[in-house]
Amino acid sequence: MEIIGQIISILPKQIGTSKNGQWEKQEFILETLDQYPKKICIGLWGEKTNILGSQFVVGNMVKVSVNIESREYNGKWYTDVKAWNMISADNMDTNPRKEEPTSAIADANFDKADLPPFESTEDAFDTLPF
């Protein structure tokens, strides 16, 4: 899955030790470009943590490839959004134009004036199932 947005915050790097050795994790907050923007906390692991602060800083537009995974622990579910690739989106068109549909109807010379007039009566609303 790919997400395009702006980095609005970089959280402190976390370092720890597990049975497999030392690990590093750094999370950042990405705000999407949707009509109603969403904030997403995305994590980077291992050597990938070094790109935050050097290649990518707060305010950068980025395109992030992520894996989303949930796991259960003691009856509760936890979800991780892990980045596996990140590129600068500053030079990309982040608001691409939507292409017109290609279908027989779209290709035909269709004139709205050929449609019959829409008639609405209050009785029509009484037949709705809700």
PDB file of C-alpha atoms in Angstrom:
ATOM      1  CA  MET A   1       0.000   0.000   0.000  1.00  0.00           C
ATOM      2  CA  GLU A   2       1.263   3.484  -0.769  1.00  0.00           C
ATOM      3  CA  ILE A   3       0.416   6.664   1.116  1.00  0.00           C
ATOM      4  CA  ILE A   4       1.252  10.201  -0.007  1.00  0.00           C
ATOM      5  CA  GLY A   5       1.369  12.990   2.531  1.00  0.00           C
ATOM      6  CA  GLN A   6       3.390  15.518   4.464  1.00  0.00           C
ATOM      7  CA  ILE A   7       5.635  14.697   7.414  1.00  0.00           C
ATOM      8  CA  ILE A   8       4.292  16.782  10.301  1.00  0.00           C
ATOM      9  CA  SER A   9       6.305  15.292  13.166  1.00  0.00           C
ATOM     10  CA  ILE A  10       9.291  13.007  13.757  1.00  0.00           C
ATOM     11  CA  LEU A  11       9.188  11.155  17.064  1.00  0.00           C
ATOM     12  CA  PRO A  12      12.313  10.256  19.074  1.00  0.00           C
ATOM     13  CA  LYS A  13      14.268   7.151  18.084  1.00  0.00           C
ATOM     14  CA  GLN A  14      13.694   4.110  20.313  1.00  0.00           C
ATOM     15  CA  ILE A  15      16.500   1.608  20.942  1.00  0.00           C
ATOM     16  CA  GLY A  16      16.199  -1.677  22.793  1.00  0.00           C
ATOM     17  CA  THR A  17      17.475  -5.195  23.130  1.00  0.00           C
ATOM     18  CA  SER A  18      15.531  -8.390  22.543  1.00  0.00           C
ATOM     19  CA  LYS A  19      16.475 -12.061  22.393  1.00  0.00           C
ATOM     20  CA  ASN A  20      17.470 -11.439  18.742  1.00  0.00           C
ATOM     21  CA  GLY A  21      19.804  -8.553  19.606  1.00  0.00           C
ATOM     22  CA  GLN A  22      19.605  -4.782  19.504  1.00  0.00           C
ATOM     23  CA  TRP A  23      16.814  -3.043  17.583  1.00  0.00           C
ATOM     24  CA  GLU A  24      16.035   0.534  16.511  1.00  0.00           C
ATOM     25  CA  LYS A  25      12.664   2.031  15.743  1.00  0.00           C
ATOM     26  CA  GLN A  26      11.671   5.549  14.764  1.00  0.00           C
ATOM     27  CA  GLU A  27       8.155   6.728  14.082  1.00  0.00           C
ATOM     28  CA  PHE A  28       6.891   9.770  12.239  1.00  0.00           C
ATOM     29  CA  ILE A  29       3.464  11.296  11.715  1.00  0.00           C
ATOM     30  CA  LEU A  30       2.254  11.666   8.141  1.00  0.00           C
ATOM     31  CA  GLU A  31      -0.777  13.790   7.245  1.00  0.00           C
ATOM     32  CA  THR A  32      -2.591  12.633   4.103  1.00  0.00           C
ATOM     33  CA  LEU A  33      -3.757  14.904   1.305  1.00  0.00           C
ATOM     34  CA  ASP A  34      -7.376  13.713   1.338  1.00  0.00           C
ATOM     35  CA  GLN A  35     -10.355  16.045   1.462  1.00  0.00           C
ATOM     36  CA  TYR A  36     -10.465  15.204   5.164  1.00  0.00           C
ATOM     37  CA  PRO A  37      -6.760  14.718   6.021  1.00  0.00           C
ATOM     38  CA  LYS A  38      -5.824  11.827   8.289  1.00  0.00           C
ATOM     39  CA  LYS A  39      -2.780  11.609  10.540  1.00  0.00           C
ATOM     40  CA  ILE A  40      -0.971   8.253  10.438  1.00  0.00           C
ATOM     41  CA  CYS A  41       1.842   7.111  12.718  1.00  0.00           C
ATOM     42  CA  ILE A  42       4.318   5.147  10.577  1.00  0.00           C
ATOM     43  CA  GLY A  43       7.330   3.252  11.910  1.00  0.00           C
ATOM     44  CA  LEU A  44      10.757   2.659  10.425  1.00  0.00           C
ATOM     45  CA  TRP A  45      12.941  -0.181  11.726  1.00  0.00           C
ATOM     46  CA  GLY A  46      16.669  -0.910  11.710  1.00  0.00           C
ATOM     47  CA  GLU A  47      18.949   0.983   9.362  1.00  0.00           C
ATOM     48  CA  LYS A  48      15.989   2.726   7.719  1.00  0.00           C
ATOM     49  CA  THR A  49      15.673   4.941  10.821  1.00  0.00           C
ATOM     50  CA  ASN A  50      18.732   6.914   9.641  1.00  0.00           C
ATOM     51  CA  ILE A  51      16.854   8.540   6.749  1.00  0.00           C
ATOM     52  CA  LEU A  52      14.659  10.594   9.097  1.00  0.00           C
ATOM     53  CA  GLY A  53      16.393  13.831   9.939  1.00  0.00           C
ATOM     54  CA  SER A  54      18.957  13.444   7.166  1.00  0.00           C
ATOM     55  CA  GLN A  55      17.051  12.804   3.919  1.00  0.00           C
ATOM     56  CA  PHE A  56      13.542  13.546   5.191  1.00  0.00           C
ATOM     57  CA  VAL A  57      12.532  16.312   7.611  1.00  0.00           C
ATOM     58  CA  VAL A  58       9.313  17.833   8.918  1.00  0.00           C
ATOM     59  CA  GLY A  59       7.455  19.520   6.063  1.00  0.00           C
ATOM     60  CA  ASN A  60       8.626  17.128   3.314  1.00  0.00           C
ATOM     61  CA  MET A  61       6.045  15.630   0.986  1.00  0.00           C
ATOM     62  CA  VAL A  62       6.674  11.885   0.741  1.00  0.00           C
ATOM     63  CA  LYS A  63       5.300   8.749  -0.848  1.00  0.00           C
ATOM     64  CA  VAL A  64       5.575   5.884   1.638  1.00  0.00           C
ATOM     65  CA  SER A  65       5.157   2.185   0.857  1.00  0.00           C
ATOM     66  CA  VAL A  66       3.832   0.440   3.964  1.00  0.00           C
ATOM     67  CA  ASN A  67       2.763  -2.905   5.325  1.00  0.00           C
ATOM     68  CA  ILE A  68      -0.119  -2.921   7.789  1.00  0.00           C
ATOM     69  CA  GLU A  69      -0.201  -5.715  10.333  1.00  0.00           C
ATOM     70  CA  SER A  70      -2.238  -6.410  13.458  1.00  0.00           C
ATOM     71  CA  ARG A  71      -1.430  -8.787  16.285  1.00  0.00           C
ATOM     72  CA  GLU A  72      -3.185  -9.930  19.443  1.00  0.00           C
ATOM     73  CA  TYR A  73      -1.630  -9.715  22.911  1.00  0.00           C
ATOM     74  CA  ASN A  74      -3.542 -10.523  26.108  1.00  0.00           C
ATOM     75  CA  GLY A  75      -6.920 -10.171  24.430  1.00  0.00           C
ATOM     76  CA  LYS A  76      -6.162  -6.778  22.813  1.00  0.00           C
ATOM     77  CA  TRP A  77      -5.276  -6.083  19.217  1.00  0.00           C
ATOM     78  CA  TYR A  78      -2.427  -3.798  18.175  1.00  0.00           C
ATOM     79  CA  THR A  79      -1.825  -2.492  14.659  1.00  0.00           C
ATOM     80  CA  ASP A  80       1.546  -1.477  13.186  1.00  0.00           C
ATOM     81  CA  VAL A  81       2.074   0.548  10.045  1.00  0.00           C
ATOM     82  CA  LYS A  82       5.642  -0.238   8.941  1.00  0.00           C
ATOM     83  CA  ALA A  83       7.349   1.626   6.103  1.00  0.00           C
ATOM     84  CA  TRP A  84       9.546  -0.381   3.775  1.00  0.00           C
ATOM     85  CA  ASN A  85      10.208   2.319   1.165  1.00  0.00           C
ATOM     86  CA  MET A  86      10.015   6.099   1.184  1.00  0.00           C
ATOM     87  CA  ILE A  87      10.627   8.602  -1.618  1.00  0.00           C
ATOM     88  CA  SER A  88      10.284  12.353  -1.909  1.00  0.00           C
ATOM     89  CA  ALA A  89       6.975  13.427  -3.393  1.00  0.00           C
ATOM     90  CA  ASP A  90       7.929  17.107  -3.751  1.00  0.00           C
ATOM     91  CA  ASN A  91       8.406  16.711  -7.500  1.00  0.00           C
ATOM     92  CA  MET A  92       5.409  14.421  -8.000  1.00  0.00           C
ATOM     93  CA  ASP A  93       1.930  15.490  -9.015  1.00  0.00           C
ATOM     94  CA  THR A  94       0.140  14.714  -5.739  1.00  0.00           C
ATOM     95  CA  ASN A  95      -3.261  15.692  -7.119  1.00  0.00           C
ATOM     96  CA  PRO A  96      -3.469  13.802 -10.416  1.00  0.00           C
ATOM     97  CA  ARG A  97      -6.260  14.642 -12.815  1.00  0.00           C
ATOM     98  CA  LYS A  98      -8.903  11.990 -13.058  1.00  0.00           C
ATOM     99  CA  GLU A  99      -9.167  10.568 -16.533  1.00  0.00           C
ATOM    100  CA  GLU A 100     -12.490  10.477 -18.265  1.00  0.00           C
ATOM    101  CA  PRO A 101     -14.006   7.003 -18.370  1.00  0.00           C
ATOM    102  CA  THR A 102     -13.578   5.153 -21.609  1.00  0.00           C
ATOM    103  CA  SER A 103     -16.783   3.348 -22.418  1.00  0.00           C
ATOM    104  CA  ALA A 104     -19.350   3.248 -25.164  1.00  0.00           C
ATOM    105  CA  ILE A 105     -21.484   5.777 -23.296  1.00  0.00           C
ATOM    106  CA  ALA A 106     -18.595   8.177 -22.733  1.00  0.00           C
ATOM    107  CA  ASP A 107     -17.531   7.924 -26.378  1.00  0.00           C
ATOM    108  CA  ALA A 108     -21.024   8.456 -27.796  1.00  0.00           C
ATOM    109  CA  ASN A 109     -22.360  11.887 -28.579  1.00  0.00           C
ATOM    110  CA  PHE A 110     -24.598  11.935 -25.538  1.00  0.00           C
ATOM    111  CA  ASP A 111     -26.618  15.062 -24.961  1.00  0.00           C
ATOM    112  CA  LYS A 112     -28.334  15.659 -21.630  1.00  0.00           C
ATOM    113  CA  ALA A 113     -31.099  17.489 -23.496  1.00  0.00           C
ATOM    114  CA  ASP A 114     -32.195  14.119 -24.926  1.00  0.00           C
ATOM    115  CA  LEU A 115     -33.148  12.884 -21.443  1.00  0.00           C
ATOM    116  CA  PRO A 116     -36.761  13.098 -20.324  1.00  0.00           C
ATOM    117  CA  PRO A 117     -37.419  15.661 -17.597  1.00  0.00           C
ATOM    118  CA  PHE A 118     -37.122  14.403 -14.032  1.00  0.00           C
ATOM    119  CA  GLU A 119     -40.429  14.522 -12.229  1.00  0.00           C
ATOM    120  CA  SER A 120     -40.598  14.161  -8.495  1.00  0.00           C
ATOM    121  CA  THR A 121     -43.685  13.895  -6.402  1.00  0.00           C
ATOM    122  CA  GLU A 122     -44.121  13.356  -2.703  1.00  0.00           C
ATOM    123  CA  ASP A 123     -45.851  10.017  -3.488  1.00  0.00           C
ATOM    124  CA  ALA A 124     -42.574   8.691  -4.887  1.00  0.00           C
ATOM    125  CA  PHE A 125     -40.992   9.045  -1.453  1.00  0.00           C
ATOM    126  CA  ASP A 126     -43.740   6.945   0.162  1.00  0.00           C
ATOM    127  CA  THR A 127     -42.619   3.874  -1.804  1.00  0.00           C
ATOM    128  CA  LEU A 128     -39.101   3.880  -0.391  1.00  0.00           C
ATOM    129  CA  PRO A 129     -38.357   0.941   1.938  1.00  0.00           C
ATOM    130  CA  PHE A 130     -36.922   3.141   4.716  1.00  0.00           C
TER     131      PHE A 130
END
